[in-house]
PDB file of C-alpha atoms in Angstrom:
ATOM      1  CA  MET B   1     -48.611  -3.405  28.867  1.00 41.00           C
ATOM      2  CA  MET B   2     -50.203  -2.716  31.745  1.00 40.00           C
ATOM      3  CA  SER B   3     -47.265  -0.528  32.202  1.00 41.00           C
ATOM      4  CA  THR B   4     -48.914   2.871  31.659  1.00 43.00           C
ATOM      5  CA  LEU B   5     -51.777   2.157  34.084  1.00 36.00           C
ATOM      6  CA  SER B   6     -54.530   4.584  35.005  1.00 40.00           C
ATOM      7  CA  THR B   7     -53.222   7.630  33.153  1.00 37.00           C
ATOM      8  CA  TRP B   8     -54.081   6.360  29.703  1.00 41.00           C
ATOM      9  CA  LYS B   9     -57.086   4.454  30.993  1.00 38.00           C
ATOM     10  CA  SER B  10     -58.785   7.598  32.207  1.00 38.00           C
ATOM     11  CA  TYR B  11     -59.440   8.599  28.602  1.00 37.00           C
ATOM     12  CA  MET B  12     -61.207   5.369  27.737  1.00 38.00           C
ATOM     13  CA  ARG B  13     -64.753   4.458  28.483  1.00 34.00           C
ATOM     14  CA  THR B  14     -63.860   0.937  29.625  1.00 34.00           C
ATOM     15  CA  LYS B  15     -60.886  -1.341  30.252  1.00 32.00           C
ATOM     16  CA  LEU B  16     -61.636  -3.200  27.033  1.00 30.00           C
ATOM     17  CA  LEU B  17     -60.245  -0.892  24.361  1.00 32.00           C
ATOM     18  CA  LYS B  18     -56.584  -1.669  24.560  1.00 34.00           C
ATOM     19  CA  GLN B  19     -56.928  -5.368  25.173  1.00 33.00           C
ATOM     20  CA  SER B  20     -59.045  -5.693  22.048  1.00 32.00           C
ATOM     21  CA  ALA B  21     -56.377  -4.037  19.936  1.00 34.00           C
ATOM     22  CA  LEU B  22     -53.717  -6.182  21.533  1.00 35.00           C
ATOM     23  CA  SER B  23     -54.844  -9.509  20.126  1.00 34.00           C
ATOM     24  CA  SER B  24     -54.060  -8.317  16.601  1.00 34.00           C
ATOM     25  CA  PHE B  25     -50.793  -6.628  17.491  1.00 39.00           C
ATOM     26  CA  ILE B  26     -49.413  -9.831  19.041  1.00 37.00           C
ATOM     27  CA  PHE B  27     -49.144 -11.458  15.633  1.00 33.00           C
ATOM     28  CA  CYS B  28     -48.236  -8.318  13.715  1.00 38.00           C
ATOM     29  CA  THR B  29     -45.145  -7.569  15.764  1.00 38.00           C
ATOM     30  CA  SER B  30     -43.809 -11.065  15.125  1.00 33.00           C
ATOM     31  CA  ALA B  31     -43.389  -9.983  11.512  1.00 30.00           C
ATOM     32  CA  LEU B  32     -40.739  -7.409  12.402  1.00 32.00           C
ATOM     33  CA  VAL B  33     -37.561  -8.477  10.653  1.00 29.00           C
ATOM     34  CA  HIS B  34     -35.105  -6.127  12.294  1.00 33.00           C
ATOM     35  CA  ASP B  35     -33.457  -6.923  15.647  1.00 36.00           C
ATOM     36  CA  ALA B  36     -33.332  -3.240  16.472  1.00 33.00           C
ATOM     37  CA  PHE B  37     -36.973  -3.254  17.380  1.00 37.00           C
ATOM     38  CA  ALA B  38     -38.203  -6.817  17.573  1.00 38.00           C
ATOM     39  CA  GLU B  39     -36.881  -7.517  21.053  1.00 43.00           C
ATOM     40  CA  ASP B  40     -38.426  -4.393  22.519  1.00 46.00           C
ATOM     41  CA  THR B  41     -41.883  -5.144  21.162  1.00 41.00           C
ATOM     42  CA  ASN B  42     -41.847  -8.570  22.739  1.00 38.00           C
ATOM     43  CA  LYS B  43     -45.228  -9.200  21.107  1.00 39.00           C
ATOM     44  CA  GLU B  44     -47.036  -7.618  24.010  1.00 39.00           C
ATOM     45  CA  GLU B  45     -46.354  -4.335  23.988  1.00 39.00           C
ATOM     46  CA  ILE B  46     -48.848  -2.618  22.094  1.00 37.00           C
ATOM     47  CA  PRO B  47     -50.424   0.075  22.596  1.00 35.00           C
ATOM     48  CA  ALA B  48     -52.045  -2.211  23.979  1.00 36.00           C
ATOM     49  CA  GLU B  49     -49.193  -4.163  25.747  1.00 36.00           C
ATOM     50  CA  SER B  50     -49.918  -2.231  28.227  1.00 37.00           C
ATOM     51  CA  THR B  51     -53.267  -2.414  29.805  1.00 36.00           C
ATOM     52  CA  GLU B  52     -54.040   0.517  31.964  1.00 40.00           C
ATOM     53  CA  ILE B  53     -55.592   0.098  35.367  1.00 35.00           C
ATOM     54  CA  GLU B  54     -58.083   2.568  36.688  1.00 39.00           C
ATOM     55  CA  GLN B  55     -57.188   3.385  40.264  1.00 41.00           C
ATOM     56  CA  ASP B  56     -60.503   2.758  41.975  1.00 43.00           C
ATOM     57  CA  SER B  57     -60.658   2.402  45.736  1.00 47.00           C
ATOM     58  CA  ASN B  58     -63.138  -0.446  45.205  1.00 54.00           C
ATOM     59  CA  LEU B  59     -60.961  -2.251  42.676  1.00 61.00           C
ATOM     60  CA  LYS B  60     -58.173  -4.377  44.064  1.00 85.00           C
ATOM     61  CA  TRP B  61     -57.551  -6.825  41.269  1.00 90.00           C
ATOM     62  CA  GLY B  62     -58.767  -7.640  37.785  1.00 93.00           C
ATOM     63  CA  GLY B  63     -57.683  -8.796  34.378  1.00 95.00           C
ATOM     64  CA  SER B  64     -58.726  -9.715  30.878  1.00 96.00           C
ATOM     65  CA  LEU B  65     -58.696 -12.534  28.337  1.00 97.00           C
ATOM     66  CA  SER B  66     -58.431 -11.857  24.611  1.00 97.00           C
ATOM     67  CA  LEU B  67     -58.880 -14.124  21.606  1.00 97.00           C
ATOM     68  CA  GLY B  68     -58.198 -13.107  18.024  1.00 97.00           C
ATOM     69  CA  TYR B  69     -58.123 -14.464  14.489  1.00 97.00           C
ATOM     70  CA  ASP B  70     -55.234 -12.959  12.489  1.00 95.00           C
ATOM     71  CA  SER B  71     -54.711 -13.138   8.732  1.00 94.00           C
ATOM     72  CA  ASN B  72     -52.878 -11.251   6.002  1.00 90.00           C
ATOM     73  CA  LEU B  73     -55.801 -12.029   3.653  1.00 90.00           C
ATOM     74  CA  TYR B  74     -53.704 -13.899   1.086  1.00 88.00           C
ATOM     75  CA  SER B  75     -55.367 -16.971  -0.370  1.00 86.00           C
ATOM     76  CA  ALA B  76     -54.704 -20.139   1.616  1.00 82.00           C
ATOM     77  CA  SER B  77     -53.059 -21.581  -1.520  1.00 83.00           C
ATOM     78  CA  ASP B  78     -50.587 -18.657  -1.689  1.00 85.00           C
ATOM     79  CA  TYR B  79     -47.184 -19.326  -0.092  1.00 82.00           C
ATOM     80  CA  ARG B  80     -47.354 -15.843   1.456  1.00 85.00           C
ATOM     81  CA  SER B  81     -50.543 -16.658   3.304  1.00 88.00           C
ATOM     82  CA  SER B  82     -50.344 -16.385   7.076  1.00 89.00           C
ATOM     83  CA  ARG B  83     -53.166 -17.184   9.482  1.00 92.00           C
ATOM     84  CA  ALA B  84     -53.165 -17.662  13.235  1.00 94.00           C
ATOM     85  CA  ILE B  85     -55.290 -17.769  16.354  1.00 96.00           C
ATOM     86  CA  SER B  86     -53.823 -15.482  19.026  1.00 95.00           C
ATOM     87  CA  PHE B  87     -54.678 -15.075  22.665  1.00 95.00           C
ATOM     88  CA  HIS B  88     -53.594 -12.903  25.568  1.00 96.00           C
ATOM     89  CA  GLY B  89     -54.207 -12.870  29.292  1.00 97.00           C
ATOM     90  CA  SER B  90     -53.440 -10.264  31.937  1.00 96.00           C
ATOM     91  CA  LEU B  91     -53.838  -9.744  35.678  1.00 96.00           C
ATOM     92  CA  HIS B  92     -53.352  -6.642  37.805  1.00 94.00           C
ATOM     93  CA  LEU B  93     -53.412  -5.856  41.503  1.00 94.00           C
ATOM     94  CA  ALA B  94     -53.838  -2.327  42.889  1.00 92.00           C
ATOM     95  CA  PHE B  95     -52.273  -2.698  46.304  1.00 87.00           C
ATOM     96  CA  TRP B  96     -51.755   0.956  47.263  1.00 85.00           C
ATOM     97  CA  GLU B  97     -52.845   4.352  46.009  1.00 84.00           C
ATOM     98  CA  HIS B  98     -51.367   4.878  42.523  1.00 89.00           C
ATOM     99  CA  TYR B  99     -49.351   1.622  42.711  1.00 93.00           C
ATOM    100  CA  SER B 100     -50.164  -1.575  40.848  1.00 94.00           C
ATOM    101  CA  LEU B 101     -48.564  -4.918  40.144  1.00 96.00           C
ATOM    102  CA  TYR B 102     -49.302  -6.518  36.800  1.00 97.00           C
ATOM    103  CA  SER B 103     -48.514  -9.562  34.722  1.00 97.00           C
ATOM    104  CA  ASN B 104     -49.405 -10.586  31.198  1.00 96.00           C
ATOM    105  CA  THR B 105     -48.624 -13.321  28.733  1.00 96.00           C
ATOM    106  CA  GLY B 106     -49.941 -14.737  25.493  1.00 96.00           C
ATOM    107  CA  GLY B 107     -49.306 -16.828  22.453  1.00 96.00           C
ATOM    108  CA  TYR B 108     -50.572 -17.814  19.037  1.00 95.00           C
ATOM    109  CA  ARG B 109     -51.165 -20.924  16.987  1.00 95.00           C
ATOM    110  CA  THR B 110     -50.266 -20.838  13.307  1.00 92.00           C
ATOM    111  CA  LEU B 111     -52.816 -22.489  11.052  1.00 91.00           C
ATOM    112  CA  GLN B 112     -50.709 -23.330   8.003  1.00 81.00           C
ATOM    113  CA  ASN B 113     -47.153 -23.908   6.801  1.00 76.00           C
ATOM    114  CA  ALA B 114     -45.153 -24.434  10.018  1.00 74.00           C
ATOM    115  CA  GLU B 115     -48.258 -25.160  12.069  1.00 78.00           C
ATOM    116  CA  GLY B 116     -47.805 -25.126  15.791  1.00 88.00           C
ATOM    117  CA  PHE B 117     -48.239 -23.270  19.038  1.00 92.00           C
ATOM    118  CA  TYR B 118     -45.888 -20.444  19.998  1.00 92.00           C
ATOM    119  CA  SER B 119     -45.916 -18.627  23.324  1.00 95.00           C
ATOM    120  CA  THR B 120     -44.783 -15.063  23.923  1.00 95.00           C
ATOM    121  CA  ASP B 121     -42.634 -13.861  26.799  1.00 96.00           C
ATOM    122  CA  THR B 122     -44.332 -13.368  30.157  1.00 97.00           C
ATOM    123  CA  VAL B 123     -44.104  -9.930  31.765  1.00 97.00           C
ATOM    124  CA  VAL B 124     -44.237  -9.025  35.470  1.00 98.00           C
ATOM    125  CA  GLY B 125     -44.066  -5.381  36.500  1.00 97.00           C
ATOM    126  CA  LEU B 126     -44.837  -2.533  38.878  1.00 97.00           C
ATOM    127  CA  SER B 127     -46.439   0.773  37.890  1.00 96.00           C
ATOM    128  CA  ARG B 128     -46.819   4.129  39.601  1.00 95.00           C
ATOM    129  CA  SER B 129     -49.543   6.274  38.037  1.00 91.00           C
ATOM    130  CA  SER B 130     -49.931  10.068  38.236  1.00 89.00           C
ATOM    131  CA  LEU B 131     -46.319  10.633  39.173  1.00 91.00           C
ATOM    132  CA  LEU B 132     -46.667  14.191  37.846  1.00 92.00           C
ATOM    133  CA  THR B 133     -49.609  16.204  36.551  1.00 93.00           C
ATOM    134  CA  PHE B 134     -49.690  19.098  34.119  1.00 92.00           C
ATOM    135  CA  GLY B 135     -52.470  21.185  32.651  1.00 89.00           C
ATOM    136  CA  ASP B 136     -56.057  20.052  33.116  1.00 89.00           C
ATOM    137  CA  THR B 137     -55.627  16.482  31.875  1.00 92.00           C
ATOM    138  CA  GLY B 138     -51.904  15.804  31.559  1.00 95.00           C
ATOM    139  CA  ARG B 139     -50.238  13.093  33.618  1.00 95.00           C
ATOM    140  CA  MET B 140     -46.892  11.344  33.760  1.00 96.00           C
ATOM    141  CA  SER B 141     -46.531   7.797  35.079  1.00 96.00           C
ATOM    142  CA  ILE B 142     -43.663   5.364  35.385  1.00 97.00           C
ATOM    143  CA  SER B 143     -43.402   1.584  35.222  1.00 97.00           C
ATOM    144  CA  GLY B 144     -40.740  -1.084  35.313  1.00 98.00           C
ATOM    145  CA  GLN B 145     -41.117  -4.686  34.236  1.00 98.00           C
ATOM    146  CA  PHE B 146     -39.150  -7.909  33.942  1.00 98.00           C
ATOM    147  CA  SER B 147     -39.556 -10.392  31.109  1.00 97.00           C
ATOM    148  CA  ILE B 148     -39.609 -14.126  31.726  1.00 97.00           C
ATOM    149  CA  PRO B 149     -38.288 -15.862  28.569  1.00 96.00           C
ATOM    150  CA  THR B 150     -41.205 -18.183  27.887  1.00 96.00           C
ATOM    151  CA  SER B 151     -41.050 -17.656  24.109  1.00 95.00           C
ATOM    152  CA  GLN B 152     -39.004 -19.925  21.886  1.00 91.00           C
ATOM    153  CA  ALA B 153     -37.191 -16.973  20.335  1.00 91.00           C
ATOM    154  CA  SER B 154     -35.935 -15.756  23.722  1.00 94.00           C
ATOM    155  CA  GLN B 155     -34.923 -19.251  24.769  1.00 93.00           C
ATOM    156  CA  ASP B 156     -33.058 -19.802  21.492  1.00 91.00           C
ATOM    157  CA  SER B 157     -31.051 -16.628  22.106  1.00 92.00           C
ATOM    158  CA  PHE B 158     -30.374 -17.701  25.729  1.00 94.00           C
ATOM    159  CA  LEU B 159     -32.119 -14.679  27.194  1.00 97.00           C
ATOM    160  CA  ASN B 160     -32.139 -14.875  30.995  1.00 97.00           C
ATOM    161  CA  THR B 161     -34.403 -11.867  31.503  1.00 97.00           C
ATOM    162  CA  ALA B 162     -34.918  -8.283  30.376  1.00 98.00           C
ATOM    163  CA  PHE B 163     -35.851  -5.133  32.265  1.00 98.00           C
ATOM    164  CA  ARG B 164     -37.811  -2.325  30.672  1.00 98.00           C
ATOM    165  CA  ILE B 165     -38.657   1.079  32.103  1.00 98.00           C
ATOM    166  CA  GLN B 166     -41.308   3.315  30.592  1.00 97.00           C
ATOM    167  CA  THR B 167     -42.417   6.886  31.369  1.00 97.00           C
ATOM    168  CA  PRO B 168     -45.751   7.508  29.640  1.00 96.00           C
ATOM    169  CA  PHE B 169     -47.256  10.962  29.262  1.00 97.00           C
ATOM    170  CA  THR B 170     -51.010  11.192  28.671  1.00 97.00           C
ATOM    171  CA  PHE B 171     -53.330  14.093  27.947  1.00 96.00           C
ATOM    172  CA  LYS B 172     -56.662  14.811  26.333  1.00 96.00           C
ATOM    173  CA  LEU B 173     -57.627  17.228  23.572  1.00 95.00           C
ATOM    174  CA  ALA B 174     -61.173  17.615  22.254  1.00 92.00           C
ATOM    175  CA  ASP B 175     -62.332  14.281  23.680  1.00 93.00           C
ATOM    176  CA  VAL B 176     -59.367  12.459  22.137  1.00 97.00           C
ATOM    177  CA  GLY B 177     -56.885  10.814  24.484  1.00 97.00           C
ATOM    178  CA  PHE B 178     -53.190  10.865  23.565  1.00 97.00           C
ATOM    179  CA  LEU B 179     -50.229   8.829  24.795  1.00 97.00           C
ATOM    180  CA  ILE B 180     -46.476   9.427  24.417  1.00 97.00           C
ATOM    181  CA  ALA B 181     -44.337   6.748  26.074  1.00 97.00           C
ATOM    182  CA  PRO B 182     -40.519   6.589  25.801  1.00 98.00           C
ATOM    183  CA  ARG B 183     -39.061   3.165  26.651  1.00 98.00           C
ATOM    184  CA  VAL B 184     -35.655   1.764  27.496  1.00 98.00           C
ATOM    185  CA  ARG B 185     -35.015  -1.973  27.638  1.00 98.00           C
ATOM    186  CA  LYS B 186     -31.933  -3.822  28.915  1.00 98.00           C
ATOM    187  CA  ASN B 187     -31.490  -7.472  27.958  1.00 98.00           C
ATOM    188  CA  PHE B 188     -29.525  -9.980  30.005  1.00 98.00           C
ATOM    189  CA  HIS B 189     -28.358 -12.904  27.866  1.00 97.00           C
ATOM    190  CA  GLN B 190     -26.347 -15.887  28.965  1.00 96.00           C
ATOM    191  CA  TYR B 191     -24.147 -15.374  25.907  1.00 95.00           C
ATOM    192  CA  THR B 192     -23.462 -12.208  23.935  1.00 95.00           C
ATOM    193  CA  THR B 193     -23.675 -14.175  20.669  1.00 94.00           C
ATOM    194  CA  SER B 194     -26.670 -16.215  19.567  1.00 88.00           C
ATOM    195  CA  PRO B 195     -26.360 -19.797  18.214  1.00 88.00           C
ATOM    196  CA  SER B 196     -26.818 -18.366  14.693  1.00 85.00           C
ATOM    197  CA  GLY B 197     -23.659 -16.298  15.127  1.00 87.00           C
ATOM    198  CA  ASN B 198     -25.353 -12.921  15.437  1.00 90.00           C
ATOM    199  CA  VAL B 199     -24.424 -10.591  18.293  1.00 95.00           C
ATOM    200  CA  ASN B 200     -27.373 -10.335  20.679  1.00 95.00           C
ATOM    201  CA  ILE B 201     -29.125  -7.068  21.451  1.00 96.00           C
ATOM    202  CA  SER B 202     -28.048  -5.428  24.709  1.00 97.00           C
ATOM    203  CA  TRP B 203     -30.139  -2.239  24.752  1.00 98.00           C
ATOM    204  CA  GLY B 204     -33.413  -1.345  23.068  1.00 97.00           C
ATOM    205  CA  LEU B 205     -34.760   2.201  22.702  1.00 97.00           C
ATOM    206  CA  SER B 206     -38.296   2.828  21.507  1.00 96.00           C
ATOM    207  CA  LEU B 207     -41.187   5.264  21.524  1.00 97.00           C
ATOM    208  CA  LEU B 208     -44.876   4.398  21.715  1.00 96.00           C
ATOM    209  CA  LEU B 209     -47.475   6.876  20.420  1.00 96.00           C
ATOM    210  CA  GLY B 210     -51.212   6.394  20.682  1.00 97.00           C
ATOM    211  CA  ALA B 211     -54.580   8.078  20.404  1.00 97.00           C
ATOM    212  CA  ASN B 212     -58.120   6.898  21.106  1.00 96.00           C
ATOM    213  CA  TYR B 213     -61.669   8.153  20.869  1.00 97.00           C
ATOM    214  CA  ASN B 214     -64.938   6.786  22.249  1.00 96.00           C
ATOM    215  CA  TYR B 215     -68.416   7.398  20.873  1.00 95.00           C
ATOM    216  CA  GLY B 216     -71.053   5.726  22.958  1.00 94.00           C
ATOM    217  CA  ASP B 217     -70.177   2.032  23.088  1.00 95.00           C
ATOM    218  CA  ALA B 218     -67.985   2.304  19.979  1.00 97.00           C
ATOM    219  CA  PHE B 219     -64.259   2.967  20.210  1.00 97.00           C
ATOM    220  CA  PHE B 220     -61.478   3.858  17.804  1.00 97.00           C
ATOM    221  CA  SER B 221     -57.732   3.836  18.353  1.00 96.00           C
ATOM    222  CA  VAL B 222     -54.448   4.242  16.506  1.00 96.00           C
ATOM    223  CA  SER B 223     -50.947   3.478  17.765  1.00 95.00           C
ATOM    224  CA  ALA B 224     -47.382   3.377  16.516  1.00 94.00           C
ATOM    225  CA  LEU B 225     -44.239   1.894  18.043  1.00 94.00           C
ATOM    226  CA  GLY B 226     -40.746   2.501  16.666  1.00 94.00           C
ATOM    227  CA  GLY B 227     -37.196   2.118  17.835  1.00 95.00           C
ATOM    228  CA  THR B 228     -33.611   1.004  17.445  1.00 95.00           C
ATOM    229  CA  SER B 229     -31.037  -0.937  19.470  1.00 96.00           C
ATOM    230  CA  ILE B 230     -27.423  -1.408  20.542  1.00 97.00           C
ATOM    231  CA  ASN B 231     -25.785  -4.841  20.558  1.00 96.00           C
ATOM    232  CA  TYR B 232     -23.264  -6.230  23.037  1.00 97.00           C
ATOM    233  CA  ASN B 233     -20.405  -4.966  20.859  1.00 96.00           C
ATOM    234  CA  GLY B 234     -21.679  -1.413  21.281  1.00 96.00           C
ATOM    235  CA  ARG B 235     -22.875  -1.142  17.670  1.00 95.00           C
ATOM    236  CA  TRP B 236     -26.103   0.660  16.873  1.00 94.00           C
ATOM    237  CA  ALA B 237     -28.567  -0.994  14.535  1.00 91.00           C
ATOM    238  CA  ASP B 238     -28.326   0.090  10.908  1.00 84.00           C
ATOM    239  CA  GLY B 239     -31.877   1.391  10.838  1.00 84.00           C
ATOM    240  CA  TYR B 240     -35.136   1.923  12.653  1.00 87.00           C
ATOM    241  CA  SER B 241     -37.999  -0.533  12.858  1.00 89.00           C
ATOM    242  CA  TYR B 242     -41.601   0.451  13.331  1.00 88.00           C
ATOM    243  CA  GLY B 243     -45.057  -1.023  13.621  1.00 91.00           C
ATOM    244  CA  GLY B 244     -48.530   0.292  14.178  1.00 91.00           C
ATOM    245  CA  ASN B 245     -52.222  -0.436  14.049  1.00 93.00           C
ATOM    246  CA  VAL B 246     -55.630   1.106  13.558  1.00 95.00           C
ATOM    247  CA  SER B 247     -58.540  -0.409  15.445  1.00 96.00           C
ATOM    248  CA  ALA B 248     -62.300   0.009  15.731  1.00 98.00           C
ATOM    249  CA  GLY B 249     -64.607  -1.907  18.007  1.00 97.00           C
ATOM    250  CA  TYR B 250     -67.780  -2.066  20.000  1.00 98.00           C
ATOM    251  CA  ASN B 251     -68.605  -2.893  23.627  1.00 96.00           C
ATOM    252  CA  PHE B 252     -71.780  -4.953  23.210  1.00 91.00           C
ATOM    253  CA  LEU B 253     -71.773  -6.100  26.842  1.00 90.00           C
ATOM    254  CA  GLU B 254     -70.393  -4.485  29.989  1.00 88.00           C
ATOM    255  CA  ASP B 255     -67.349  -6.756  30.069  1.00 93.00           C
ATOM    256  CA  LEU B 256     -67.237  -8.070  26.508  1.00 96.00           C
ATOM    257  CA  SER B 257     -66.115  -6.324  23.325  1.00 97.00           C
ATOM    258  CA  ILE B 258     -65.212  -7.089  19.731  1.00 97.00           C
ATOM    259  CA  SER B 259     -62.737  -5.252  17.525  1.00 97.00           C
ATOM    260  CA  LEU B 260     -61.381  -5.168  13.999  1.00 97.00           C
ATOM    261  CA  THR B 261     -57.749  -4.143  13.595  1.00 96.00           C
ATOM    262  CA  LEU B 262     -55.324  -3.455  10.770  1.00 94.00           C
ATOM    263  CA  ALA B 263     -51.632  -3.675  11.739  1.00 93.00           C
ATOM    264  CA  SER B 264     -48.436  -3.305   9.728  1.00 88.00           C
ATOM    265  CA  SER B 265     -44.685  -2.908  10.239  1.00 85.00           C
ATOM    266  CA  GLY B 266     -41.528  -1.934   8.407  1.00 80.00           C
ATOM    267  CA  VAL B 267     -37.854  -0.981   8.577  1.00 77.00           C
ATOM    268  CA  TYR B 268     -36.266   2.369   7.735  1.00 74.00           C
ATOM    269  CA  THR B 269     -32.542   2.397   6.909  1.00 69.00           C
ATOM    270  CA  ASP B 270     -30.619   5.605   7.543  1.00 59.00           C
ATOM    271  CA  ALA B 271     -28.991   7.212   4.504  1.00 55.00           C
ATOM    272  CA  ALA B 272     -25.729   7.348   6.463  1.00 56.00           C
ATOM    273  CA  GLN B 273     -25.589   3.562   6.180  1.00 53.00           C
ATOM    274  CA  GLY B 274     -25.527   3.779   2.406  1.00 50.00           C
ATOM    275  CA  THR B 275     -29.141   3.123   1.476  1.00 50.00           C
ATOM    276  CA  LEU B 276     -32.218   5.197   2.136  1.00 50.00           C
ATOM    277  CA  GLY B 277     -35.025   2.811   2.955  1.00 53.00           C
ATOM    278  CA  SER B 278     -38.622   3.553   2.168  1.00 55.00           C
ATOM    279  CA  PHE B 279     -40.835   4.558   5.061  1.00 56.00           C
ATOM    280  CA  ASN B 280     -44.156   2.925   4.243  1.00 60.00           C
ATOM    281  CA  LEU B 281     -46.929   3.528   6.728  1.00 59.00           C
ATOM    282  CA  PHE B 282     -48.791   0.663   5.092  1.00 62.00           C
ATOM    283  CA  ASP B 283     -47.047  -2.360   3.608  1.00 65.00           C
ATOM    284  CA  GLU B 284     -49.555  -4.782   2.093  1.00 69.00           C
ATOM    285  CA  ALA B 285     -47.062  -7.638   2.262  1.00 69.00           C
ATOM    286  CA  LYS B 286     -46.712  -7.236   6.039  1.00 76.00           C
ATOM    287  CA  ALA B 287     -50.230  -6.125   6.914  1.00 88.00           C
ATOM    288  CA  THR B 288     -52.259  -8.211   9.342  1.00 91.00           C
ATOM    289  CA  TYR B 289     -56.032  -8.015   9.690  1.00 95.00           C
ATOM    290  CA  SER B 290     -57.491  -9.183  12.977  1.00 96.00           C
ATOM    291  CA  LEU B 291     -60.881  -9.882  14.441  1.00 97.00           C
ATOM    292  CA  GLY B 292     -60.704  -9.974  18.233  1.00 97.00           C
ATOM    293  CA  MET B 293     -62.885 -10.529  21.268  1.00 97.00           C
ATOM    294  CA  THR B 294     -62.004  -9.482  24.820  1.00 97.00           C
ATOM    295  CA  TYR B 295     -63.515 -10.363  28.181  1.00 97.00           C
ATOM    296  CA  SER B 296     -62.568  -8.210  31.163  1.00 94.00           C
ATOM    297  CA  PHE B 297     -63.122  -9.072  34.812  1.00 91.00           C
TER     298      PHE B 297
END
């Protein structure tokens, strides 16, 4: 998250927008059922995984803390009901012009069924903003980050670490900021096969798209993340997984905001694999509704 840095941030009124949306996306991405995409999302990455840092000569370090309540709105007595409290924390350090170090981590606590606390992987990375410029507002940045396997899922698959590189492009049209960010992730597992017998994912390829708009202290954003993967046997995933969210919020204090977010995910199977899957932008069964609060410092 922090991976796209100041390029995307320049189109937002404050640092709060993306972190607010992130608290909901943390839980939504855990619902992805396809290995092709799940490992690349890493429950951080959101549009929002990536908190951008505004390169200010007076700003050397900062961060944010987010807390969210996530639910799929099914009745608590329904076996499909899913509720959780999610949280996320991030730190960044601008140590040289256009260069920043960042780290972020998070987790969630389920409130029913298999109740318990689950952490997400921790990310540490370096970003270089404004690598290239184009037009009046266009910029290209680059970032690279390592994952520390602090989540149970990564530990169960014996993941040692993962490296992801991202090259985001940002631009602005009619007061709307846009983001296009291709990503490549390389996993490093201790074993090529997981304890369940499945071949682990070696490479992940994904694309993050986003747009945001600010009106006074109110903000609106939409993002989508999709991708596929290659396992250690060199086999491509049978389909493409995707997830996305729509968020609206309000900055009621200088460093404090609230947001309401709708997130969903799905899997599309290529016809070449024998079955043409449905591409549903909204799947009620997988939708997550989140109320989040973010404090930035």
